[in-house]
Each structure stands twice: as structure tokens, then as C-alpha cells.
Coordinates of C-alpha atoms in Angstrom, one line a residue:
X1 CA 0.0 0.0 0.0
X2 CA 0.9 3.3 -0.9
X3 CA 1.6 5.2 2.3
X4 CA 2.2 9.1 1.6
X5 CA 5.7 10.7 3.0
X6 CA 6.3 13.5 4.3
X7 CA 8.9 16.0 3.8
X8 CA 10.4 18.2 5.4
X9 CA 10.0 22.3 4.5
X10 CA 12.9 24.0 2.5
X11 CA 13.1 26.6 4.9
X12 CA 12.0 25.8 8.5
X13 CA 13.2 22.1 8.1
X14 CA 9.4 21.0 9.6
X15 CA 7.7 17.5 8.4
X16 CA 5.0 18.7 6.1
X17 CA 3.1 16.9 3.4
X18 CA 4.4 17.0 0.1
X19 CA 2.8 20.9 -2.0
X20 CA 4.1 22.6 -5.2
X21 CA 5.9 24.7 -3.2
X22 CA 7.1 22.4 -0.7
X23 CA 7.1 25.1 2.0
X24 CA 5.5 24.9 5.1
X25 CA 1.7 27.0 5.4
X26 CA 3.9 29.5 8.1
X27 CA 6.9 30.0 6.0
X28 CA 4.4 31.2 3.0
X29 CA 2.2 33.5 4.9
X30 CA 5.9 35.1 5.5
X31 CA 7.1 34.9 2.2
X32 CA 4.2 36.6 0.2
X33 CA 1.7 39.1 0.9
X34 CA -1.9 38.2 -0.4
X35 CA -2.8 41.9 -0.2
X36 CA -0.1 43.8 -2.2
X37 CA -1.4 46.1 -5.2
X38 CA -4.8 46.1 -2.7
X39 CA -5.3 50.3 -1.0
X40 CA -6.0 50.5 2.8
X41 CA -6.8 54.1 2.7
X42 CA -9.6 55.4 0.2
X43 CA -11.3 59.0 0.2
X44 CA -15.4 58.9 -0.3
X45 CA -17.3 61.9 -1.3
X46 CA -20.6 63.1 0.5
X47 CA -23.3 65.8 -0.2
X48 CA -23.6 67.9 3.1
X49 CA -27.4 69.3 2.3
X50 CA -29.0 65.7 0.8
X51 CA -26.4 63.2 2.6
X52 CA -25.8 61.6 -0.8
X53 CA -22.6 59.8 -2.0
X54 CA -20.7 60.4 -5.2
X55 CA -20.7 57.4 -7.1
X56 CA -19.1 58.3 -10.6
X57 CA -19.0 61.3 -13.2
X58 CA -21.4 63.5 -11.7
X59 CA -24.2 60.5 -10.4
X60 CA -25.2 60.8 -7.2
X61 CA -26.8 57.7 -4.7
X62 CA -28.7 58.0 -1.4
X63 CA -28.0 55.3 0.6
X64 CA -27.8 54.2 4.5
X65 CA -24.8 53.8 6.6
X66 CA -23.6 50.4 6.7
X67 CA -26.0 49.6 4.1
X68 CA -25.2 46.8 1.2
X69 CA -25.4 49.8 -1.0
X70 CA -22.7 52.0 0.7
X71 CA -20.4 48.4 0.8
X72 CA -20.9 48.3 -2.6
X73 CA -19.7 51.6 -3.5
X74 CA -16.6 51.6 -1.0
X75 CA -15.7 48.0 -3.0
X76 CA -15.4 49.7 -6.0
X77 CA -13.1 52.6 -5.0
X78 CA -10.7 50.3 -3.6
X79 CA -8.0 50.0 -6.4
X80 CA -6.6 46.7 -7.1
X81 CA -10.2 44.5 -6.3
X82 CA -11.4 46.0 -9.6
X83 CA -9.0 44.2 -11.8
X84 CA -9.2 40.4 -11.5
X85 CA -6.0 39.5 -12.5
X86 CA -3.0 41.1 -11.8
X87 CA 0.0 42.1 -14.1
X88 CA 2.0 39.6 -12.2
X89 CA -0.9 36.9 -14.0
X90 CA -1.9 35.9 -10.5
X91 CA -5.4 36.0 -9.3
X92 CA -6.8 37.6 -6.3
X93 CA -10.2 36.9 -5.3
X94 CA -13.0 38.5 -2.4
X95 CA -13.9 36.1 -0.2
X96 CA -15.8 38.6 2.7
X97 CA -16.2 42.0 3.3
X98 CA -18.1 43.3 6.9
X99 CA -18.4 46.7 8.5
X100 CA -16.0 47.7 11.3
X101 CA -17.9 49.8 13.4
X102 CA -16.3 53.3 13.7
X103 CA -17.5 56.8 15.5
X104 CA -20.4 58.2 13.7
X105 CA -18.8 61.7 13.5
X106 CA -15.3 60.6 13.0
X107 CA -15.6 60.7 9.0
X108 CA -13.9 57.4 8.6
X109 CA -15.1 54.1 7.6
X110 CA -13.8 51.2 8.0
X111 CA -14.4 48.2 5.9
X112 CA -12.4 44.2 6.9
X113 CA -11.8 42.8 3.9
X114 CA -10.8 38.8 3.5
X115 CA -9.0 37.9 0.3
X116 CA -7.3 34.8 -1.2
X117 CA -4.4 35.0 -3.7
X118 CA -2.7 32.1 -5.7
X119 CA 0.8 32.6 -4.5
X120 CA 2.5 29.6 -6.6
X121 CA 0.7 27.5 -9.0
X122 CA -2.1 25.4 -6.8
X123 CA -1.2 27.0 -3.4
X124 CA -3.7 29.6 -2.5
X125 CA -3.5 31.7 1.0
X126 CA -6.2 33.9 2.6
X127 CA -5.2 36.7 4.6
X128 CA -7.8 39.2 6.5
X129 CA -6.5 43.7 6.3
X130 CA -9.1 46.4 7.2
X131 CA -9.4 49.3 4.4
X132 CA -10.3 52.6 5.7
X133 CA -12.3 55.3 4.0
X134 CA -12.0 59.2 5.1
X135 CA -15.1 61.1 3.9
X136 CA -15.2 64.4 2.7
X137 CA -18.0 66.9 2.1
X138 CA -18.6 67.9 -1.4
X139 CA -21.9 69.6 -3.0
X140 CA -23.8 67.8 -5.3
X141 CA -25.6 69.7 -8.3
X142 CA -28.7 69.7 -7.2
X143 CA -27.4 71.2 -3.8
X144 CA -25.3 74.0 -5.7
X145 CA -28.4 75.1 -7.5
X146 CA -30.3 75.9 -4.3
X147 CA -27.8 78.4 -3.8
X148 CA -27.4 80.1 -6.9
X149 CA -30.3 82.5 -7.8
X150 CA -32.5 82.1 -10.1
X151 CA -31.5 78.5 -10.6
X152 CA -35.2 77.4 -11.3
X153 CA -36.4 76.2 -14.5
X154 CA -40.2 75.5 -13.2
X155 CA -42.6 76.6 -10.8
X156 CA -45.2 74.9 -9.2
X157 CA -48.0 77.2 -7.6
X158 CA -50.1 75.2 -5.4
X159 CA -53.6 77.3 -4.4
X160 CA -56.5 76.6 -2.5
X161 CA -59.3 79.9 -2.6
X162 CA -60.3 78.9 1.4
X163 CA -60.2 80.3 4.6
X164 CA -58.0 77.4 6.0
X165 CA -55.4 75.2 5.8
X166 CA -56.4 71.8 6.6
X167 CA -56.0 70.8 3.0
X168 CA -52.3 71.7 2.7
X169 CA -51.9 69.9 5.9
X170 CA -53.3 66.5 4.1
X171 CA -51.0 67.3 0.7
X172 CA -48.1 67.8 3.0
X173 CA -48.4 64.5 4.4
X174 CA -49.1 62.8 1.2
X175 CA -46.1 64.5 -0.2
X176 CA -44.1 63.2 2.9
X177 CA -45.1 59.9 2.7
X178 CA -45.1 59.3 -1.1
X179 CA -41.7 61.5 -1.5
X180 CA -43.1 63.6 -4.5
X181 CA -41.2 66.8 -3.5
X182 CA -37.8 65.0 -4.4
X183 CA -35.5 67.0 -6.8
X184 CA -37.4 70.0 -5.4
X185 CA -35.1 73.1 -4.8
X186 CA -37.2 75.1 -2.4
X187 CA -40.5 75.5 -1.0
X188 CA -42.5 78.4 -0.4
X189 CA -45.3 79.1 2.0
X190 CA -48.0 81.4 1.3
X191 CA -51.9 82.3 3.0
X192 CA -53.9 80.6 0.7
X193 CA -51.2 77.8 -0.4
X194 CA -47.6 76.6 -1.7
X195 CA -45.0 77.8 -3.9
X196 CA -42.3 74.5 -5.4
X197 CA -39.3 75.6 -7.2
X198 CA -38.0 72.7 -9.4
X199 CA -34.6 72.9 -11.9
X200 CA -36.5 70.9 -14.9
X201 CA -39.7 70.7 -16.5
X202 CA -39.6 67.5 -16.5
X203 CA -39.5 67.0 -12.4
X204 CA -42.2 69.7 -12.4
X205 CA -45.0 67.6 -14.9
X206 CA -44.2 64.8 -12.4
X207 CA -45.2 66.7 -9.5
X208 CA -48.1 67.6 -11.0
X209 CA -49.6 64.5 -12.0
X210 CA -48.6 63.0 -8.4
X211 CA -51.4 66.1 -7.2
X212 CA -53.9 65.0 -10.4
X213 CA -53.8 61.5 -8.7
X214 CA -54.4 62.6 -4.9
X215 CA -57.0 66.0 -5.1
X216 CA -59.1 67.5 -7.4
X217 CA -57.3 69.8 -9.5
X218 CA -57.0 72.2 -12.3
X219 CA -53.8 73.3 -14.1
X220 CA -52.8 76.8 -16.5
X221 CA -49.4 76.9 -17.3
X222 CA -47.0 79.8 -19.3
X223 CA -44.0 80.1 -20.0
X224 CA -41.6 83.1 -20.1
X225 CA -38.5 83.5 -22.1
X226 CA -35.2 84.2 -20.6
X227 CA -32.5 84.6 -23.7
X228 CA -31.7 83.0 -26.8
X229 CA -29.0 82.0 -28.8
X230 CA -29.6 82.9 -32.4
X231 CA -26.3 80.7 -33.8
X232 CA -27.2 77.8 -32.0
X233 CA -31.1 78.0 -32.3
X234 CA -31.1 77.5 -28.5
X235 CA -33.7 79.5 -26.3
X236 CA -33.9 79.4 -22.6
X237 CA -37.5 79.9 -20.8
X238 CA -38.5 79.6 -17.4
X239 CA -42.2 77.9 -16.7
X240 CA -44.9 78.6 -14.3
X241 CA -47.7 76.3 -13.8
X242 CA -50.5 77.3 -11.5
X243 CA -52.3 74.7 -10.1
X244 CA -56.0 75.4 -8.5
X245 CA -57.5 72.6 -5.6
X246 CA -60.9 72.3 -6.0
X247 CA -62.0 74.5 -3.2
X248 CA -64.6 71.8 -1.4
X249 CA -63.4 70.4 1.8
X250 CA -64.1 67.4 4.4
X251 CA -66.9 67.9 6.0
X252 CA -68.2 71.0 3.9
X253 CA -72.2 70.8 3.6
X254 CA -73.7 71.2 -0.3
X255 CA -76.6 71.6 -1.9
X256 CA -76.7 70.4 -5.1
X257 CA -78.8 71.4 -8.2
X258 CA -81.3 68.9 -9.2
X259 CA -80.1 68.0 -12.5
X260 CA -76.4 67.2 -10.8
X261 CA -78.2 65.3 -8.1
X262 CA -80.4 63.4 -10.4
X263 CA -77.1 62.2 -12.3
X264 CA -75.3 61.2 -8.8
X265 CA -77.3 58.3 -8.7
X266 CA -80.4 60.4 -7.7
X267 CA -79.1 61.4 -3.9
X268 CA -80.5 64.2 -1.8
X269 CA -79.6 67.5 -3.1
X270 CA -78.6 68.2 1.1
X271 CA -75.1 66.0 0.8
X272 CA -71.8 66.0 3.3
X273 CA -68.3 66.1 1.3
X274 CA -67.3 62.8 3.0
X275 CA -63.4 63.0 1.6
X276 CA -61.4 64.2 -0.6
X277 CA -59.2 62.1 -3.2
X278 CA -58.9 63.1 -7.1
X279 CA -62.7 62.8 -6.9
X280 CA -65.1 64.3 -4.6
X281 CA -66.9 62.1 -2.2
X282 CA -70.2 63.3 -1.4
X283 CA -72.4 61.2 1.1
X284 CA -76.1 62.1 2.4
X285 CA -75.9 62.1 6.2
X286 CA -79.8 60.8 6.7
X287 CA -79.7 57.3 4.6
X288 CA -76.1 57.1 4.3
X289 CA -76.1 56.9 0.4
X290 CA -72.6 57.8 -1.1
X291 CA -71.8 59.4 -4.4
X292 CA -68.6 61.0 -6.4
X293 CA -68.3 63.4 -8.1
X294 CA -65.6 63.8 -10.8
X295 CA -63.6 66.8 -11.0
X296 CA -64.3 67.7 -14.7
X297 CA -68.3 67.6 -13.7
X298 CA -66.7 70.2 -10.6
X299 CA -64.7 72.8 -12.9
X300 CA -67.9 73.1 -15.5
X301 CA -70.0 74.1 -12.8
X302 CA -68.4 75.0 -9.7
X303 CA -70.5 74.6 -6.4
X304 CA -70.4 76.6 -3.6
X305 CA -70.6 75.2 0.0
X306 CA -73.7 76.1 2.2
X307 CA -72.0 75.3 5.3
X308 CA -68.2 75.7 5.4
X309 CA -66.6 73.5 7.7
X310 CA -65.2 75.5 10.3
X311 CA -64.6 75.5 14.1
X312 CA -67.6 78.3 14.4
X313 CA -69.8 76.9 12.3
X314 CA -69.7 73.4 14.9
X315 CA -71.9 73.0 17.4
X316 CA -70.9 70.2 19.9
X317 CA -73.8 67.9 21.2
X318 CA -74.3 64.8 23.8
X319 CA -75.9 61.6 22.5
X320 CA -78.3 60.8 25.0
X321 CA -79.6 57.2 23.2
X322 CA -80.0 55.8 19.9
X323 CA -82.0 53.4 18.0
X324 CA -81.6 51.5 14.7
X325 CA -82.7 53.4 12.0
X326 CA -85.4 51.6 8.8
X327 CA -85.1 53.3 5.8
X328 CA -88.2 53.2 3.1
X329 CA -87.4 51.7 0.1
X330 CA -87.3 54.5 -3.0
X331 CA -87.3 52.8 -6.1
X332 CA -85.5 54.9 -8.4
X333 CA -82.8 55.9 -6.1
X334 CA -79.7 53.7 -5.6
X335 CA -80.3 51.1 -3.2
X336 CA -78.0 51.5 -0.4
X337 CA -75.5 48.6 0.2
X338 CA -75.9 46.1 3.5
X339 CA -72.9 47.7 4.9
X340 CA -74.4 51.1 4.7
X341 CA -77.7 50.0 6.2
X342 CA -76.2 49.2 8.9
X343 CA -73.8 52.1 9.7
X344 CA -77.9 53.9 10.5
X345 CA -79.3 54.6 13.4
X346 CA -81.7 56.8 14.6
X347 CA -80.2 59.5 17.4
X348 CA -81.3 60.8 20.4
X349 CA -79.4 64.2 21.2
X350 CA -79.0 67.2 23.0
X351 CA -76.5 70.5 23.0
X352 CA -73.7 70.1 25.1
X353 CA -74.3 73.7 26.1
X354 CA -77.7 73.6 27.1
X355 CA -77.2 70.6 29.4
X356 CA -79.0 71.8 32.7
X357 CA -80.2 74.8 31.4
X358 CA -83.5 73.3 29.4
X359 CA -84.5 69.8 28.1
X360 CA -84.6 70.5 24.2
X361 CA -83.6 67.2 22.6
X362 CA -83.0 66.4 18.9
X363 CA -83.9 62.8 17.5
X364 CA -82.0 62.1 13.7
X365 CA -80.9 59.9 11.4
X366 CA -77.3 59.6 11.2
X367 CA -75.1 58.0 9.3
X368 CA -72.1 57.6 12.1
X369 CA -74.6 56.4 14.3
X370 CA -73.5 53.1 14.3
X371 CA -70.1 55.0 16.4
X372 CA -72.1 56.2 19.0
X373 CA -73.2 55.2 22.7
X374 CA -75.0 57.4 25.4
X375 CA -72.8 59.6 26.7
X376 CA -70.8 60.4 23.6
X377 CA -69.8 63.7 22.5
X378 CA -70.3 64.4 18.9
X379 CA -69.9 67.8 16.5
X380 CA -72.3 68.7 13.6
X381 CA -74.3 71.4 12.5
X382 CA -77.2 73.2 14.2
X383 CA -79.5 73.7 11.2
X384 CA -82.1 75.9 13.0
X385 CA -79.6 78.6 13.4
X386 CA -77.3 78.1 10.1
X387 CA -77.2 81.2 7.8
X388 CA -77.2 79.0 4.7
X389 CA -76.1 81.0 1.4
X390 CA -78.0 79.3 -0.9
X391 CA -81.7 80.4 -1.9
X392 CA -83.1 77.2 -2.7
X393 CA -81.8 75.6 0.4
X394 CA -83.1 78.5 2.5
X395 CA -86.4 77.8 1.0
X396 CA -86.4 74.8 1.7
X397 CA -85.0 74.8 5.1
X398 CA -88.1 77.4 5.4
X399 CA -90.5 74.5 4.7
X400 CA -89.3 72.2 6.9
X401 CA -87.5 69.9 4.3
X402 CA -84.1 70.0 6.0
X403 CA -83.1 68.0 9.6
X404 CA -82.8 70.5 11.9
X405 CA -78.8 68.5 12.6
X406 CA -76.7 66.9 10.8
X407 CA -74.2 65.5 12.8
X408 CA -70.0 65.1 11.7
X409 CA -68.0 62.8 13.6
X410 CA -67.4 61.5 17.3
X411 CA -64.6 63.1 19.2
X412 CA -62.3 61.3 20.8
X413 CA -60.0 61.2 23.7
X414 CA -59.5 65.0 25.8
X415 CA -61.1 67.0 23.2
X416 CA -64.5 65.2 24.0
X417 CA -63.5 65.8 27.8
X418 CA -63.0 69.1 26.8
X419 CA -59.7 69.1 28.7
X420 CA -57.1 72.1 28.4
X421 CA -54.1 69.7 27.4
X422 CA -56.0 67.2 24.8
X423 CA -53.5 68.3 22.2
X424 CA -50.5 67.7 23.8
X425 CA -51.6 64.0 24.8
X426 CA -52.0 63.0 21.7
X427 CA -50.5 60.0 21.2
X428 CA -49.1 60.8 17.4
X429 CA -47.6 63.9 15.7
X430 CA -47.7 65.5 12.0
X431 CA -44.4 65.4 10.1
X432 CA -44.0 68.7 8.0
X433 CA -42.1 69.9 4.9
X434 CA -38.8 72.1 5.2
X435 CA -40.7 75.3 4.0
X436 CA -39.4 78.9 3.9
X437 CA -42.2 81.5 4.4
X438 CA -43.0 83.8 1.5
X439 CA -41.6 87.5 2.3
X440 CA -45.0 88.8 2.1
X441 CA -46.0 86.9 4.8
X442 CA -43.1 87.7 6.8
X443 CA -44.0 91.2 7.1
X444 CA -47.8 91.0 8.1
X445 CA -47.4 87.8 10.3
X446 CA -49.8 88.7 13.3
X447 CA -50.4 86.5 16.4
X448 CA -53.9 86.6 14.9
X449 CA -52.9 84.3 12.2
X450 CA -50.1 82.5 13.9
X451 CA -53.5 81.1 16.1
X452 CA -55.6 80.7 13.0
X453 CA -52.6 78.1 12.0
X454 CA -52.6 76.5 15.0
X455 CA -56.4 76.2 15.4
X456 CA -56.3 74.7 11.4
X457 CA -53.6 72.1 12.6
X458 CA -56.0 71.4 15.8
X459 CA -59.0 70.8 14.0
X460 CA -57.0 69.0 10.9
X461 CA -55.8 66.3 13.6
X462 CA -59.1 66.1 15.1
X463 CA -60.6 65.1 11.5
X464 CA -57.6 62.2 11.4
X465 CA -58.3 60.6 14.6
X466 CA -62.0 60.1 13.6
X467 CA -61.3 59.1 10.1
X468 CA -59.5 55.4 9.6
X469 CA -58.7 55.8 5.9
X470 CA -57.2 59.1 6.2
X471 CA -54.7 57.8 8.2
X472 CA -53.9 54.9 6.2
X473 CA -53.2 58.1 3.6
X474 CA -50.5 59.3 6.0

């Protein structure tokens, strides 16, 4: 039998098994390097203002610390890995790289790299180094454009003809969440909406359609022209694009004309805007029945509100009992869904403010009566005392036609309490947009409407505890 012998190693003299090298597994560790021709030091480059890296010839890449995107790029700026083979014709080959973990403010990273290398023909060693990589700050173009003046390309007016701002609260967040003001240079805040400054057209046309899909809108745009190069046939213009929200809000009462109301599936012409999305969503607050309305149908014949949802215009009441609620069948009206039927009850209420001071009670059918329980505290509107703009509603109202309340929404938590600090218990707050305020503003900025803004942001959060799908929105 074939027993194998052993030799001994031509430099230490050891008993090894016979290799191509016949050198022991010590004496070639000291021999050869596996990491020559590899860097240990490397200089990565970072935007300040967006936190970006510098990947290559002006491209720039967001990415985490320690992410497998940020490995990836400090891999490739470490010379000699990017080559397989080296002049020398051996190979080298990665076998690991892992993060070392380093001071977050300390600029460095630090990346342990394990390698193999074919030191002779069929001997291959592995050997472990740590590469290090010194950040440096460096602006990115978007970043440098911000700076310079006039740097814009388009303009994005956002405006909203109302009294409030709940509505630029709700974009805000959608914006947030769905990251549509990326590649946006700045944003400006005005009374009755938003100014975005974008370096392209083509960011600007995106931004717009991310509004077509989330509120009702309509768009004018123009375009203005900077200079022009005659030899080169090459003209520079700047572009402005207003952009109008349908001015209808949550909660807003309407009273539609009969024609419009016939064509909604023939609801009540007394309707509640239930939400907002790129369609209207109108629902009647007696039988529950829901319509939409799309904004084309809106812009050709723009209605105005009755009842504009408001803090004054609120009346806060008790719910003293309730009861389910039948409806009679119409025939020619859209037959409301199970779901619906059951979301009805029948309401037994009084003012919050009159509580011990008479007995005046209200009995109605509600459609967020299925949310209610004795003892609840609910808003709505008091439609005995409403100044209601609209002639035929007012005639109507006149004859007895309309309920004397339509109620809103429960509240919740220390607002129905009525307790001082509701706002700060809340258990969730908003994120908002970097914004710079307008200069206009600046100068007529009165405690008057620094309250106005915080009573807006009250009431906006009061509407998103009560409303599940807005806060899936969010």
C-alpha cells in the first residue's frame, strides 16, 4: 500500500506533506503578501445638504450607513479589487467584506476585507486587512443650484381659494409619505397655499400629476423667455404652472342642483363632502347613500358650499340614546348597500351647552350612528340657526325639508373631555415639509394668524383621529 511521505520544509526544516511549493503554510504566509497592489486608505465623497454619496461622473446615490449599497460603493473605490487579474498573472479573489464599526462623527469608515491570492501554482493563501475610508464633504448639483439664484427652470403654484389650511396639511403629508417633492429646490409658503421651485420641466410635470392623482385639481401653465441663442437656435424659458384645488373640503355641507343630483345616482340635493381624493366624495348624512363626483363635472359648474366646515360653524352635542334606523325603500334611487344600512341609526341628542339649562332634545338619522353610545360627545351642524347661502336651500329649510342636525364625527379622547391639554396627549404627531415663508407673509405675520394656524392644525388632527382611511393616507 501506498503510504504518503512527508517532507520536510525547505526553509524551516518541519515534516509537512508534500505541495508545489514544498514550503510549510507559516513560512508562505511570511514569504508573500496576499494583499499587495490592494489600498488601505480610500477618500469617499458626500453631499452635506442631501447626505448623498458620489458614485461616478457627476451620479449621485442615497444610501444608509452600513447599508449593502454604501459596501458596494466603498468596494469599488478600492484599487486593485477592480481588476481580476494582476499584471504579475496571479489571481486575487473576495472572499468577505463586513463593516467595522467606527465613530459616527469621525468621517472614517472602516471596511475588513478577507482575500485569497494564488501565491504559486495550486497554493492559495487567505489573509484578513481592514481598508479605511476618510469622507469628505462635497456639494452635489442639485445642492449647488439651491444656492445660486434664479437656478429654477419651473414653478409649481399650489392654491386653495379657502379660509383654512387643513387641506395643505393632508398634501403635506401625502407628499411626505409618497416622497413627490424630491428633486425640489425650495419650498414656499403662502396664506392661501404653496410655492415648489423645481430645476427641470420634467421634475415639475411629475409633481403635477402626483397632485392629479391625490386631489381635485385644475392646471394653467406659461412660459416666459429668458435669452436666446440665435447661432445655435437654442432659447432658454422659465415655466410657471398654477395649479388650483378644488376648493370643497371634508366635512363641507352642499346643496346640489337637481339636474347634478339626479345624475349622482339620484341622492339628496342636502349632501356632506365625505373625503377628498382626485374625486369628490359626497355622502347624504340621513340614509347614508354615497356618491362622487368627478372633477371635470366640478370645474364646468363650480358649487359653492352652504355650510363651510369651520370651528364656528360646529356645534358640539351629547348623545343621550340611539336606535336603529329603517329606511323606506325609494325605487329609483340607488339602493344603499348592506354595509351602509347598517352604519344607520336613529339619534337621540341634546346640546352640550344647554345641558341643565333646558330639556330640548334632537332625534336624527345619522349615518355615524352606528359610532355612537350614550354619553358620547359628537360635532355637527345646528340647522335651526345656520345662515345658509344658498336660496333654494333656504327655502327649503323654510319648509321644513331639512333636519334640523346633521351631525360630523365622534370626538375622541381630551377633546371630547374638553380638557385644556387634549392636544399635547395626543399620542401621534404631523411630520412637516422644510418650508421657507413667503416675504410677504413675513412682514404682516400677526399673532392673529399664527393662532388661525394652529387652530387649522388642531382641527386637521381632530378630522384624522375620527377618520380610519385618512390615516392609512398618511
Amino acid at each position: 500500500g501506498g503510504t504518503m511521505l512527508n517532507i520536510l520544509c525547505c526553509m524551516c526544516g518541519i515534516p509537512i506533506a508534500p505541495n508545489p511549493s514544498n514550503t510549510c503554510a507559516s513560512c508562505l504566509a511570511t514569504q508573500s503578501d496576499v494583499t499587495r497592489g490592494i489600498s488601505t486608505e480610500a477618500t469617499l465623497h458626500q453631499c452635506r445638504g442631501c447626505q448623498r454619496w458620489h458614485k461616478e461622473a457627476g451620479k449621485w446615490i442615497g444610501c444608509d450607513l452600513e447599508s449593502r449599497e454604501l459596501m458596494a460603493l466603498c468596494l469599488s473605490n478600492v484599487s486593485g479589487l477592480k481588476t481580476g487579474k494582476k499584471s504579475s498573472g496571479d489571481k486575487i479573489r473576495l472572499v468577505d467584506a463586513g463593516w467595522v464599526w467606527t465613530e459616527p462623527h469621525s468621517m472614517r469608515l472602516k471596511v475588513r476585507l478577507t482575500v485569497q491570492r494564488e501565491v504559486q501554482s495550486g497554493t492559495i493563501l487567505q489573509q484578513s486587512m481592514v481598508v479605511v475610508f476618510i469622507v469628505r464633504n462635497q456639494q452635489c448639483i442639485e445642492c449647488q443650484a439651491e444656492f445660486r439664484q434664479g437656478s429654477w427652470k419651473s414653478l409649481v403654484q399650489v392654491r386653495q381659494r379657502v379660509g383654512h389650511k387643513r387641506t395643505f396639511l393632508y398634501l403635506e403629508q401625502l407628499i411626505l409619505k409618497h416622497g413627490a417633492h424630491r428633486g425640489c429646490l425650495s419650498i414656499e409658503t403662502f396664506r392661501d397655499g404653496m410655492d415648489f421651485y423645481f430645476p427641470d420641466k420634467g421634475k415639475a410635470a411629475r409633481f403635477i400629476s402626483f397632485l392629479e392623482d391625490v386631489v381635485p385639481i385644475k392646471v394653467k401653465s406659461s412660459k416666459k423667455l429668458i435669452g436666446t441663442d440665435d447661432k445655435s437656435n437654442v432659447s432658454n424659458f422659465k415655466y410657471t404652472n398654477l395649479v388650483e384645488i378644488c376648493p370643497l373640503c371634508k366635512d363641507d355641507l352642499l346643496f346640489l342642483p337637481k339636474k347634478l343630483a339626479r345624475n349622482l345616482g339620484n341622492i339628496s340635493r342636502c349632501v356632506l363632502v365625505k373625503n377628498i381624493s382626485n374625486v369628490i366624495h359626497l355622502v347624504d348624512p340621513l340614509t347614508g347613500q354615497t356618491a362622487t363626483m368627478n372633477p371635470e363635472s366640478f370645474w364646468r359648474d363650480p358649487i359653492r358650499p352652504i355650510i363651510t366646515a369651520a370651528r364656528s360653524r360646529f356645534t358640539r352635542y351629547v348623545v343621550l340614546g340611539k336606535e336603529p334606523a329603517v329606511l323606506q325603500q325609494n325605487a329609483s334611487k340607488k339602493t344603499a348597500t348592506k354595509r351602509q344600512k347598517n352604519k344607520l341609526a336613529l339619534v337621540t341628542l341634546a346640546k352640550e351647552d344647554d345641558l341643565g339649562a333646558n330639556d330640548v332634545q334632537f332625534q336624527e338619522t345619522s349615518f355615524v350612528g352606528y359610532l355612537c353610545k350614550s354619553g358620547d360627545v359628537v360635532t355637527g351642524y345646528d340647522m335651526t340657526e345656520a345662515q345658509l347661502v344658498d336660496d333654494d336651500a333656504e327655502e327649503i329649510r323654510a319648509a321644513g325639508n331639512l333636519p334640523d342636525v346633521i351631525l360630523l364625527r365622534k370626538l375622541y379622547g381630551g377633546v371630547a373631555t374638553g380638557e385644556a391639554n387634549a392636544a399635547k396627549m395626543r399620542a401621534f404627531q404631523l411630520q412637516r415639509l422644510d418650508v421657507e415663508v413667503a416675504e410677504s407673509m413675513k412682514a404682516r405675520v400677526s399673532k392673529k394668524d399664527k393662532d388661525a394656524d394652529d387652530m387649522d392644525e388642531e382641527d386637521f388632527l381632530r378630522e384624522v383621529e375620527a377618520d380610519r382611511e385618512m390615516r392609512k393616507n398618511m
